[in-house]
Coordinates of C-alpha atoms and ligand atoms in Angstrom, one line a residue:
X1 CA -189.5 112.9 71.7
X2 CA -185.9 112.2 72.6
X3 CA -183.1 109.8 72.0
X4 CA -182.1 108.0 75.2
X5 CA -178.5 106.8 76.0
X6 CA -178.9 103.8 78.2
X7 CA -176.0 102.4 80.3
X8 CA -175.4 98.7 79.8
X9 CA -172.9 96.0 80.4
X10 CA -171.6 93.2 78.0
X11 CA -173.2 89.8 77.8
X12 CA -170.8 86.9 77.2
X13 CA -171.2 84.7 74.1
X14 CA -172.8 87.2 71.6
X15 CA -170.6 85.8 68.8
X16 CA -172.5 85.3 65.6
X17 CA -172.3 81.6 64.4
X18 CA -172.8 80.1 61.0
X19 CA -175.8 82.3 60.4
X20 CA -176.1 85.2 62.9
X21 CA -176.6 85.1 66.7
X22 CA -178.9 82.3 67.8
X23 CA -179.9 81.7 71.4
X24 CA -182.7 80.4 73.5
X25 CA -185.6 82.9 73.7
X26 CA -185.0 83.1 77.5
X27 CA -181.5 84.5 76.8
X28 CA -182.9 87.2 74.4
X29 CA -185.5 88.2 77.1
X30 CA -182.8 89.4 79.5
X31 CA -183.0 93.2 79.7
X32 CA -180.5 94.7 77.3
X33 CA -179.6 91.5 75.5
X34 CA -181.2 92.3 72.2
X35 CA -180.3 96.0 72.5
X36 CA -176.6 95.3 73.2
X37 CA -176.4 93.2 70.0
X38 CA -178.2 95.7 67.9
X39 CA -176.0 98.5 69.2
X40 CA -173.0 96.4 68.3
X41 CA -174.3 96.0 64.8
X42 CA -174.9 99.7 64.4
X43 CA -171.4 100.4 65.8
X44 CA -169.8 98.0 63.3
X45 CA -171.5 98.8 60.0
X46 CA -170.2 102.3 59.5
X47 CA -172.2 105.5 59.3
X48 CA -176.0 104.8 59.4
X49 CA -177.0 108.4 58.9
X50 CA -179.3 108.9 55.9
X51 CA -179.2 105.2 55.1
X52 CA -182.0 102.7 54.4
X53 CA -182.4 99.6 56.5
X54 CA -184.6 96.6 55.8
X55 CA -186.2 94.8 58.8
X56 CA -188.3 91.7 59.2
X57 CA -188.3 88.1 60.5
X58 CA -190.0 84.7 60.4
X59 CA -192.8 85.6 62.8
X60 CA -191.5 83.4 65.6
X61 CA -192.1 84.3 69.3
X62 CA -190.4 87.7 70.2
X63 CA -190.3 88.8 66.5
X64 CA -192.7 91.6 67.0
X65 CA -191.1 92.9 70.2
X66 CA -187.7 92.8 68.6
X67 CA -188.9 94.7 65.5
X68 CA -190.3 97.5 67.7
X69 CA -187.0 97.8 69.7
X70 CA -184.9 97.8 66.5
X71 CA -187.0 100.4 64.9
X72 CA -186.5 102.7 67.9
X73 CA -182.8 102.0 67.9
X74 CA -182.5 102.6 64.1
X75 CA -184.1 106.0 64.6
X76 CA -181.6 106.8 67.3
X77 CA -178.8 106.0 64.9
X78 CA -179.9 108.4 62.2
X79 CA -181.3 106.0 59.6
X80 CA -183.4 107.9 57.1
X81 CA -185.8 105.0 56.3
X82 CA -186.6 101.5 57.4
X83 CA -188.6 99.1 55.2
X84 CA -190.3 96.7 57.5
X85 CA -192.5 93.7 56.4
X86 CA -196.1 93.9 57.4
X87 CA -196.6 92.4 60.8
X88 CA -192.8 92.3 61.1
X89 CA -192.8 89.4 58.6
X90 CA -190.2 89.0 55.9
X91 CA -188.6 85.7 54.9
X92 CA -184.9 85.6 54.7
X93 CA -184.8 85.5 50.9
X94 CA -187.3 88.4 50.9
X95 CA -185.0 90.5 53.1
X96 CA -182.2 89.9 50.6
X97 CA -184.5 90.8 47.7
X98 CA -185.8 94.0 49.3
X99 CA -182.3 95.2 50.2
X100 CA -181.1 94.8 46.6
X101 CA -184.2 96.2 45.0
X102 CA -184.3 99.3 47.2
X103 CA -180.6 99.8 47.4
X104 CA -180.6 99.6 51.2
X105 CA -177.4 99.8 53.2
X106 CA -178.3 96.5 54.8
X107 CA -181.0 94.6 56.7
X108 CA -181.7 92.8 59.9
X109 CA -183.2 89.4 59.8
X110 CA -184.9 88.0 62.8
X111 CA -184.9 84.3 62.7
X112 CA -183.4 81.1 64.1
X113 CA -184.2 79.4 60.8
X114 CA -185.2 75.8 61.3
X115 CA -184.7 75.8 65.1
X116 CA -187.9 75.4 67.1
X117 CA -189.7 78.6 68.2
X118 CA -192.0 79.7 71.0
X119 CA -191.1 80.8 74.5
X120 CA -189.0 77.7 75.1
X121 CA -187.5 77.7 71.6
X122 CA -184.8 79.7 69.9
X123 CA -184.6 83.3 68.5
X124 CA -181.9 84.8 66.3
X125 CA -180.7 87.9 64.7
X126 CA -178.5 88.4 61.7
X127 CA -177.2 91.4 59.8
X128 CA -177.1 91.4 56.0
X129 CA -175.0 93.9 54.0
X130 CA -175.8 96.0 50.9
X131 CA -175.5 93.1 48.4
X132 CA -178.3 91.4 50.3
X133 CA -176.2 88.7 51.7
X134 CA -175.1 87.8 55.3
X135 CA -172.4 90.0 56.6
X136 CA -168.9 88.6 56.0
X137 CA -166.8 87.4 58.8
X138 CA -164.8 90.6 59.3
X139 CA -168.1 92.4 60.1
X140 CA -169.5 89.6 62.3
X141 CA -166.3 89.5 64.2
X142 CA -166.4 93.3 64.6
X143 CA -169.9 93.0 65.9
X144 CA -168.7 90.4 68.4
X145 CA -165.8 92.6 69.6
X146 CA -168.3 95.5 70.0
X147 CA -170.6 93.4 72.2
X148 CA -167.7 92.7 74.5
X149 CA -166.9 96.3 75.3
X150 CA -170.3 97.9 75.1
X151 CA -171.2 100.5 77.7
X152 CA -174.3 102.2 76.3
X153 CA -177.0 101.8 73.7
X154 CA -179.1 104.4 72.1
X155 CA -182.8 104.2 71.6
X156 CA -185.7 106.7 70.8
X157 CA -188.4 106.9 73.4
X158 CA -191.0 107.2 70.7
X159 CA -193.3 104.2 70.5
X160 CA -192.9 102.2 67.4
X161 CA -195.8 102.4 64.9
X162 CA -198.3 99.5 64.5
X163 CA -197.0 97.0 62.0
X164 CA -200.2 95.5 60.6
X165 CA -201.2 98.2 58.1
X166 CA -199.2 99.1 55.0
X167 CA -198.1 102.7 55.1
X168 CA -195.7 105.3 56.2
X169 CA -195.0 106.7 59.7
X170 CA -192.2 108.5 61.5
X171 CA -189.9 107.9 64.5
X172 CA -187.7 110.9 65.1
X173 CA -186.3 111.8 61.6
X174 CA -186.8 108.3 60.3
X175 CA -189.5 107.1 57.9
X176 CA -191.0 103.7 58.7
X177 CA -192.5 102.1 55.6
X178 CA -194.5 99.0 56.3
X179 CA -194.4 97.1 53.0
X180 CA -196.2 94.0 51.7
X181 CA -194.1 91.0 52.8
X182 CA -194.5 89.2 49.5
X183 CA -194.8 91.7 46.6
X184 CA -191.2 92.5 45.7
X185 CA -190.2 88.9 46.1
X186 CA -193.0 87.6 44.0
X187 CA -192.2 90.1 41.2
X188 CA -188.6 88.8 41.1
X189 CA -189.8 85.2 40.9
X190 CA -192.1 86.0 37.9
X191 CA -189.0 87.4 36.0
X192 CA -186.9 84.3 36.6
X193 CA -189.4 81.5 35.9
X194 CA -191.8 80.6 33.1
X195 CA -195.0 81.4 35.0
X196 CA -197.2 80.8 31.9
X197 CA -195.8 77.2 31.6
X198 CA -196.3 76.5 35.3
X199 CA -199.8 77.9 35.1
X200 CA -200.6 75.6 32.2
X201 CA -199.2 72.7 34.2
X202 CA -201.6 73.3 37.1
X203 CA -204.5 74.0 34.7
X204 CA -203.8 70.5 33.2
X205 CA -204.5 68.9 36.6
X206 CA -201.0 68.6 38.0
X207 CA -201.2 68.2 41.8
X208 CA -198.9 69.5 44.5
X209 CA -198.6 69.9 48.2
X210 CA -196.4 72.6 49.6
X211 CA -195.8 72.3 53.3
X212 CA -195.2 75.7 54.9
X213 CA -194.5 74.0 58.3
X214 CA -196.5 76.8 60.0
X215 CA -193.5 79.0 59.2
X216 CA -192.9 82.1 57.1
X217 CA -193.0 80.5 53.6
X218 CA -196.8 80.1 53.9
X219 CA -197.7 83.6 52.8
X220 CA -195.3 83.5 49.9
X221 CA -196.5 80.0 48.7
X222 CA -200.1 81.0 49.1
X223 CA -199.6 84.2 47.0
X224 CA -197.4 82.7 44.3
X225 CA -198.6 79.1 43.9
X226 CA -202.3 79.5 44.6
X227 CA -202.5 83.2 43.7
X228 CA -200.3 83.8 40.7
X229 CA -199.9 80.3 39.3
X230 CA -203.5 79.0 39.8
X231 CA -202.8 76.0 41.9
X232 CA -206.0 74.9 43.6
X233 CA -206.6 76.1 47.2
X234 CA -205.3 73.4 49.6
X235 CA -202.1 73.1 47.6
X236 CA -200.3 74.9 50.4
X237 CA -200.7 73.1 53.8
X238 CA -199.6 74.4 57.2
X239 CA -199.4 77.8 55.5
X240 CA -200.2 80.2 58.3
X241 CA -197.1 81.3 60.3
X242 CA -197.4 80.5 64.0
X243 CA -195.2 81.9 66.8
X244 CA -194.2 78.4 67.8
X245 CA -194.5 76.7 64.4
X246 CA -197.3 74.6 65.9
X247 CA -194.7 73.1 68.3
X248 CA -192.8 71.5 65.4
X249 CA -189.3 71.7 64.2
X250 CA -189.6 73.7 61.0
X251 CA -186.8 71.9 59.1
X252 CA -187.7 70.5 55.7
X253 CA -186.1 67.1 55.7
X254 CA -187.7 63.7 55.6
X255 CA -187.6 63.4 59.4
X256 CA -189.2 66.7 60.4
X257 CA -191.5 67.0 57.4
X258 CA -192.9 63.6 58.0
X259 CA -196.4 64.7 57.2
X260 CA -195.4 65.6 53.7
X261 CA -193.4 62.5 53.2
X262 CA -196.3 60.3 54.3
X263 CA -198.5 62.1 51.7
X264 CA -195.9 61.7 49.0
X265 CA -195.3 58.0 49.7
X266 CA -199.1 57.2 49.8
X267 CA -200.6 55.4 46.8
X268 CA -202.7 58.4 45.8
X269 CA -199.9 60.9 46.3
X270 CA -199.8 64.2 44.5
X271 CA -197.4 64.7 41.6
X272 CA -195.0 66.9 43.5
X273 CA -194.3 67.9 47.1
X274 CA -192.1 70.5 48.7
X275 CA -191.5 72.0 52.1
X276 CA -189.6 75.0 53.5
X277 CA -188.2 75.9 56.8
X278 CA -188.8 78.6 59.5
X279 CA -187.5 81.5 57.5
X280 CA -188.1 80.0 54.0
X281 CA -184.6 79.8 52.8
X282 CA -184.4 76.0 52.9
X283 CA -186.3 73.6 50.7
X284 CA -187.1 69.9 50.3
X285 CA -188.1 68.5 46.9
X286 CA -190.2 65.3 46.9
X287 CA -191.6 63.4 44.0
X288 CA -194.0 60.4 44.1
X289 CA -192.3 58.1 46.6
X290 CA -189.0 59.8 46.2
X291 CA -187.3 62.5 48.3
X292 CA -184.6 64.3 46.3
X293 CA -181.4 64.9 48.2
X294 CA -180.4 68.6 48.3
X295 CA -177.1 67.7 46.7
X296 CA -178.8 66.0 43.8
X297 CA -181.3 68.9 43.5
X298 CA -178.4 71.3 43.1
X299 CA -176.8 69.1 40.4
X300 CA -180.2 68.7 38.6
X301 CA -181.0 72.4 38.7
X302 CA -177.5 73.1 37.3
X303 CA -177.8 70.5 34.5
X304 CA -181.2 72.0 33.5
X305 CA -180.7 75.6 34.3
X306 CA -181.5 76.9 30.8
X307 CA -185.2 75.7 31.0
X308 CA -185.9 78.8 33.2
X309 CA -186.0 82.2 31.5
X310 CA -183.8 83.7 34.2
X311 CA -181.0 81.3 33.3
X312 CA -181.5 80.9 29.6
X313 CA -178.0 82.2 28.8
X314 CA -176.4 79.5 30.9
X315 CA -174.6 79.6 34.2
X316 CA -171.1 81.0 34.9
X317 CA -170.3 78.5 37.7
X318 CA -171.5 76.5 40.6
X319 CA -170.5 76.8 44.2
X320 CA -171.3 74.2 46.9
X321 CA -170.3 73.9 50.6
X322 CA -167.5 71.4 51.3
X323 CA -169.8 68.7 52.9
X324 CA -172.3 68.9 50.0
X325 CA -171.9 66.0 47.6
X326 CA -169.8 66.3 44.5
X327 CA -172.7 65.6 42.2
X328 CA -172.7 69.2 41.1
X329 CA -169.0 69.0 40.3
X330 CA -169.8 66.4 37.6
X331 CA -172.4 68.7 36.1
X332 CA -170.0 71.6 36.1
X333 CA -167.3 69.5 34.3
X334 CA -169.9 68.5 31.7
X335 CA -170.9 72.2 31.2
X336 CA -167.3 73.4 31.2
X337 CA -167.9 75.8 34.1
X338 CA -166.0 76.0 37.4
X339 CA -167.3 74.4 40.6
X340 CA -166.2 76.1 43.9
X341 CA -166.0 74.3 47.2
X342 CA -166.6 76.7 50.1
X343 CA -166.9 76.3 53.9
X344 CA -170.4 75.7 55.4
X345 CA -172.6 78.8 55.5
X346 CA -174.2 80.9 52.8
X347 CA -172.0 83.9 53.5
X348 CA -169.1 82.2 51.7
X349 CA -171.0 82.3 48.4
X350 CA -171.5 86.1 48.4
X351 CA -168.2 87.1 46.9
X352 CA -168.4 84.4 44.2
X353 CA -171.8 85.6 43.1
X354 CA -170.9 89.3 43.3
X355 CA -167.8 88.6 41.1
X356 CA -170.0 86.8 38.5
X357 CA -168.1 83.5 39.2
X358 CA -171.0 81.4 40.5
X359 CA -174.6 81.5 39.3
X360 CA -176.0 78.6 41.3
X361 CA -175.1 77.7 44.9
X362 CA -176.1 74.9 47.2
X363 CA -175.6 73.2 50.5
X364 CA -176.5 69.6 51.6
X365 CA -178.5 71.1 54.4
X366 CA -181.5 71.7 52.1
X367 CA -180.2 75.0 50.9
X368 CA -180.3 76.0 47.2
X369 CA -180.2 79.3 45.5
X370 CA -178.8 81.5 42.8
X371 CA -177.4 85.0 42.2
X372 CA -180.9 86.5 42.0
X373 CA -180.4 87.3 45.7
X374 CA -177.6 86.6 48.2
X375 CA -179.4 84.1 50.5
X376 CA -180.5 80.6 49.8
X377 CA -184.1 80.5 48.7
X378 CA -186.6 77.8 49.4
X379 CA -189.5 79.0 47.2
X380 CA -187.1 79.8 44.4
X381 CA -186.0 76.1 44.4
X382 CA -189.6 74.9 44.3
X383 CA -190.4 77.2 41.4
X384 CA -187.3 76.0 39.5
X385 CA -188.5 72.4 39.9
X386 CA -192.0 73.4 38.8
X387 CA -190.5 75.1 35.8
X388 CA -188.5 72.0 35.0
X389 CA -191.5 69.7 35.5
X390 CA -193.5 71.9 33.2
X391 CA -190.8 72.1 30.5
X392 CA -189.9 68.4 30.5
X393 CA -193.3 66.9 31.0
X394 CA -191.5 64.2 33.1
X395 CA -192.2 63.3 36.7
X396 CA -189.6 63.9 39.4
X397 CA -188.4 60.4 39.7
X398 CA -187.7 60.1 36.0
X399 CA -185.8 63.3 36.0
X400 CA -183.7 62.1 38.9
X401 CA -183.1 58.7 37.5
X402 CA -182.1 60.0 34.1
X403 CA -179.7 62.4 35.8
X404 CA -178.1 59.5 37.7
X405 CA -177.9 57.4 34.5
X406 CA -176.0 60.2 32.8
X407 CA -173.7 61.4 35.7
X408 CA -173.7 58.5 38.1
X409 CA -175.3 58.6 41.6
X410 CA -173.6 60.2 44.6
X411 CA -175.1 58.3 47.6
X412 CA -175.3 60.7 50.4
X413 CA -176.3 61.0 54.0
X414 CA -175.8 63.2 57.1
X415 CA -175.8 61.8 60.6
X416 CA -176.3 64.4 63.3
X417 CA -175.5 63.8 67.0
X418 CA -177.3 66.6 68.8
X419 CA -176.7 68.1 72.3
X420 CA -173.5 66.3 72.8
X421 CA -171.3 67.4 75.7
X422 CA -169.3 70.3 74.1
X423 CA -165.9 69.1 75.6
X424 CA -166.5 65.6 74.4
X425 CA -167.3 66.8 70.9
X426 CA -164.2 69.0 70.8
X427 CA -162.1 66.2 72.1
X428 CA -163.3 63.9 69.3
X429 CA -162.5 66.6 66.7
X430 CA -159.0 67.0 68.2
X431 CA -158.6 63.2 68.1
X432 CA -159.5 63.3 64.4
X433 CA -157.2 66.3 63.7
X434 CA -154.3 64.5 65.4
X435 CA -154.5 61.6 63.0
X436 CA -154.6 63.7 59.8
X437 CA -150.9 63.6 59.0
X438 CA -150.9 59.7 59.0
X439 CA -154.3 59.0 57.3
X440 CA -153.3 59.5 53.7
X441 CA -152.4 56.2 52.1
X442 CA -154.1 54.1 54.8
X443 CA -156.4 51.2 53.7
X444 CA -159.8 50.7 55.3
X445 CA -162.1 47.9 54.3
X446 CA -161.5 48.3 50.5
X447 CA -161.1 52.0 50.7
X448 CA -157.8 53.8 50.4
X449 CA -157.4 57.3 51.8
X450 CA -156.3 59.8 49.2
X451 CA -156.5 63.0 51.3
X452 CA -157.2 63.8 54.9
X453 CA -157.2 67.4 56.1
X454 CA -159.1 70.1 58.1
X455 CA -160.7 72.1 55.3
X456 CA -159.1 75.5 54.7
X457 CA -160.7 77.9 52.2
X458 CA -159.1 80.8 50.6
X459 CA -161.7 83.1 49.0
X460 CA -160.6 83.6 45.4
X461 CA -162.0 87.1 45.4
X462 CA -160.8 88.8 48.6
X463 CA -158.2 86.1 49.5
X464 CA -159.6 85.9 53.0
X465 CA -158.8 82.6 54.6
X466 CA -161.1 80.4 56.7
X467 CA -159.5 77.6 58.7
X468 CA -160.8 74.5 60.6
X469 CA -163.9 74.2 58.5
X470 CA -164.3 70.4 58.9
X471 CA -162.2 67.3 58.9
X472 CA -162.5 65.4 55.6
X473 CA -161.2 62.0 54.7
X474 CA -161.4 61.6 51.0
X475 CA -160.9 58.1 49.4
X476 CA -159.2 57.4 46.1
X477 CA -162.6 56.6 44.5
X478 CA -163.9 60.0 45.6
X479 CA -165.9 58.6 48.6
X480 CA -165.8 61.0 51.5
X481 CA -166.2 61.1 55.3
X482 CA -166.6 64.6 56.7
X483 CA -166.8 65.6 60.4
X484 CA -167.6 69.1 61.7
X485 CA -169.3 70.8 64.6
X486 CA -172.5 72.8 64.0
X487 CA -172.3 76.5 64.3
X488 CA -176.0 77.0 64.7
X489 CA -177.0 74.7 67.5
X490 CA -178.0 76.2 70.9
X491 CA -177.5 73.2 73.2
X492 CA -174.1 71.7 73.8
X493 CA -172.5 70.7 70.6
X494 CA -173.9 69.0 67.5
X495 CA -171.6 66.7 65.6
X496 CA -172.3 66.4 61.9
X497 CA -171.0 63.3 60.1
X498 CA -171.4 63.5 56.3
X499 CA -171.0 60.4 54.1
X500 CA -170.7 60.2 50.3
X501 CA -170.1 57.4 47.9
X502 CA -170.1 57.5 44.1
X503 CA -171.8 54.8 42.0
X504 CA -171.5 55.0 38.2
X505 CA -173.4 51.8 37.4
X506 CA -177.2 52.4 36.8
X507 CA -177.9 48.8 37.9
X508 CA -176.8 49.8 41.3
X509 CA -178.7 53.1 41.7
X510 CA -181.5 51.6 43.8
X511 CA -179.7 50.7 47.0
X512 CA -180.9 52.2 50.3
X513 CA -178.4 55.0 50.9
X514 CA -177.8 53.8 54.5
X515 CA -176.8 50.4 53.1
X516 CA -174.7 51.9 50.4
X517 CA -172.9 54.0 53.0
X518 CA -172.7 51.5 55.8
X519 CA -169.0 50.7 55.2
X520 CA -168.0 54.3 55.3
X521 CA -170.1 54.8 58.5
X522 CA -168.2 52.0 60.1
X523 CA -164.9 53.5 59.1
X524 CA -166.0 56.9 60.4
X525 CA -167.0 55.4 63.8
X526 CA -163.6 53.7 64.0
X527 CA -161.4 56.6 63.1
X528 CA -163.3 59.1 65.3
X529 CA -164.0 56.9 68.3
X530 CA -167.3 58.8 68.4
X531 CA -169.0 56.3 70.7
X532 CA -166.3 56.0 73.2
X533 CA -165.6 59.8 73.3
X534 CA -169.2 61.0 73.4
X535 CA -171.1 58.1 74.8
X536 CA -173.5 58.2 71.8
X537 CA -174.6 54.9 70.3
X538 CA -176.7 56.3 67.5
X539 CA -177.2 59.6 65.7
X540 CA -180.1 61.8 66.8
X541 CA -181.2 62.4 63.3
X542 CA -180.3 60.8 59.9
X543 CA -181.1 62.7 56.7
Ligands
LIG601 C1 -176.4 74.7 59.3 C2 -176.1 74.0 57.9 C3 -175.5 75.0 57.0 C4 -176.4 76.2 56.9 C5 -176.7 76.8 58.2 C6 -177.7 77.9 58.1 O1 -175.2 75.1 59.8 O2 -175.3 72.9 58.1 O3 -175.3 74.3 55.8 O4 -175.8 77.2 56.1 O5 -177.2 75.8 59.1 O6 -178.9 77.5 57.6 P1 -174.4 74.3 61.0 O7 -175.4 74.1 62.1 O8 -174.0 73.0 60.3 O9 -173.2 75.2 61.3
LIG602 ZN1 -183.5 78.9 57.3

C-alpha cells in the first residue's frame, strides 16, 4: 500500500479557539476540511517519525470517520504507534491520562465538548502535547498559520482497521493498538482516592445518581461507580454514549441537566447527584436540594484536599480562571499557598502544574481538576466528592454550609447571551474597553470601582503574555462584573457576563443568588449598554 500526496487548498477560519477547532458538522464534512487541519497539526508538532500518538473522541457523529482518516494520515507521517480507544472512544481526561502513562508525543481529541452533536450539531478536534494537556498558544497559532498556506496532505491508502476489538494491527509501518477506553484512567483514579471508603459508603446504603447525559462519561461511570465501587446498577443514568447525545445539550449545569436537578430536588432524592458533559471533562455536583457552584466546589475540594490519598501531603497551590469566583483564593490564603488567576481555558494551567506551582485548578464553567493529568476531569471531581462524603460522614449541603460559615459565601452567577450578532457583541466589548480608563473610583449604587481593566496574563513560568482576556470591573468590596466573548461558540458571538458578590455573614447565606446579584446585574447592563447594542432583553441561559 502507498502513501498518497493529495493536493488541497486552504479553508478560511481554521483557527483553534478556547479549546481546539470547533465547527458545525456540515463544515467538517467538506472534502479535505478535516484532512487539512490534521495535516496542519502534523506540520506544526515537529518530527512525528517513530513517535506514539493517542487518538480518541467522545463518540459524537463523525467521530468514527475522523478516527479512520487520522489513523491513515498518522501512518503517512511516520508515527510508530497510535493508541486508539475502543470504538474510537476516549474521554478528554482519558486521552490526557493515556498520553502521560504511555509517554506519547501527543494526542488528538475529537470532541466539541458540551456543544450538541449529531449531523446538525458540532464537531471538534484538538491537539494535546506530551504533558497530556492542550497545546499551548504558540502551537495552536502555528497550526492555524499552517492551515492558511496548505497545498497538500498526506494519507495512506490502506483501510483503517476495525475499532471495536481490542488488539494490534498495522497501517504502513505504524502499529495501531486498540486499547480499552477506561482501564488506564480507572487505574489512576484508584490510586488517588480511597476506594475502600467509598465502597463502604455505597455498601451502607448511600444513594447516588450519575447523569452521563448520553455522552462519553457513561462507560467510565459504569465501570468505576457500579463496577469497582459497588454502587447499585441504575446509579448511572443516560450512561450509553449516543452520536447525538439523545438530542440534548450535554452540558452539566442546572439548566441542561434538568432531569438530574428534578431528581435531586424531589422529596425522595438520592443522597448525591452528579453529571458530566460530552467529553467528560466537566462536572456538576448536586446534593439534596442543592446544586454546588463550580467555584464553590473548587474551594471546598481545596479546603479538604487531604482527605484523598492522592493529596494527603497537601497542595502546592490553586489556579483558577479569571472569571471563576474568588472563593478558592480565600482557601489558598488560609492554607498559606498561592492562588493563580489565569485566562479562561484549561491550557493556561499546564505550565503551573508542570512547574509544581498548582495542584488543583478550576473554572466556573463546571471544570475542576488536578495535576494528575493536564485536562479538567469530570469523573475525578465526582470521585473527590464521594471520598469527602465518605470521610466526613456529612451530607453535601452541610459540607457547603460549613464551608461558607468558615470562609464566607461568594454569590456567583453567569449570564450567557448566545448567538448574538458578532459585530454587535464586538461593539459592546469596545464600548466597555473605551470606558476602562475612567471607571476606577466611580460610584454605582453603593459600589465603588476599585479596578477596571481588560485582563492581561503573564505566565509566571514561560513569561508568555495573553491580552484581551475579558473586561473586569472589580469593586472595593471584592464584588466583580466580568464580560468576555466565548471562544467555543459556533454561531455568531456568545457574550458571557459573570457576576460575583461576597457575603461574610452566615445569616445572609440563604439568599437566591440572582437576588443577591441583582444590583451588580443592573450596573453591568448600564455600563455595557448590552440591550441597546445587541437588542437582547434577557440572557439565553443563566447558571
Ligand atoms: C468555555 C468555558 C471555559 C472552558 C471552555 C472549554 O469557553 O467558559 O471555561 O475552558 O469552554 O470547556 P468559552 O466558550 O467561554 O471561551
Ligand atoms: Zn468538555
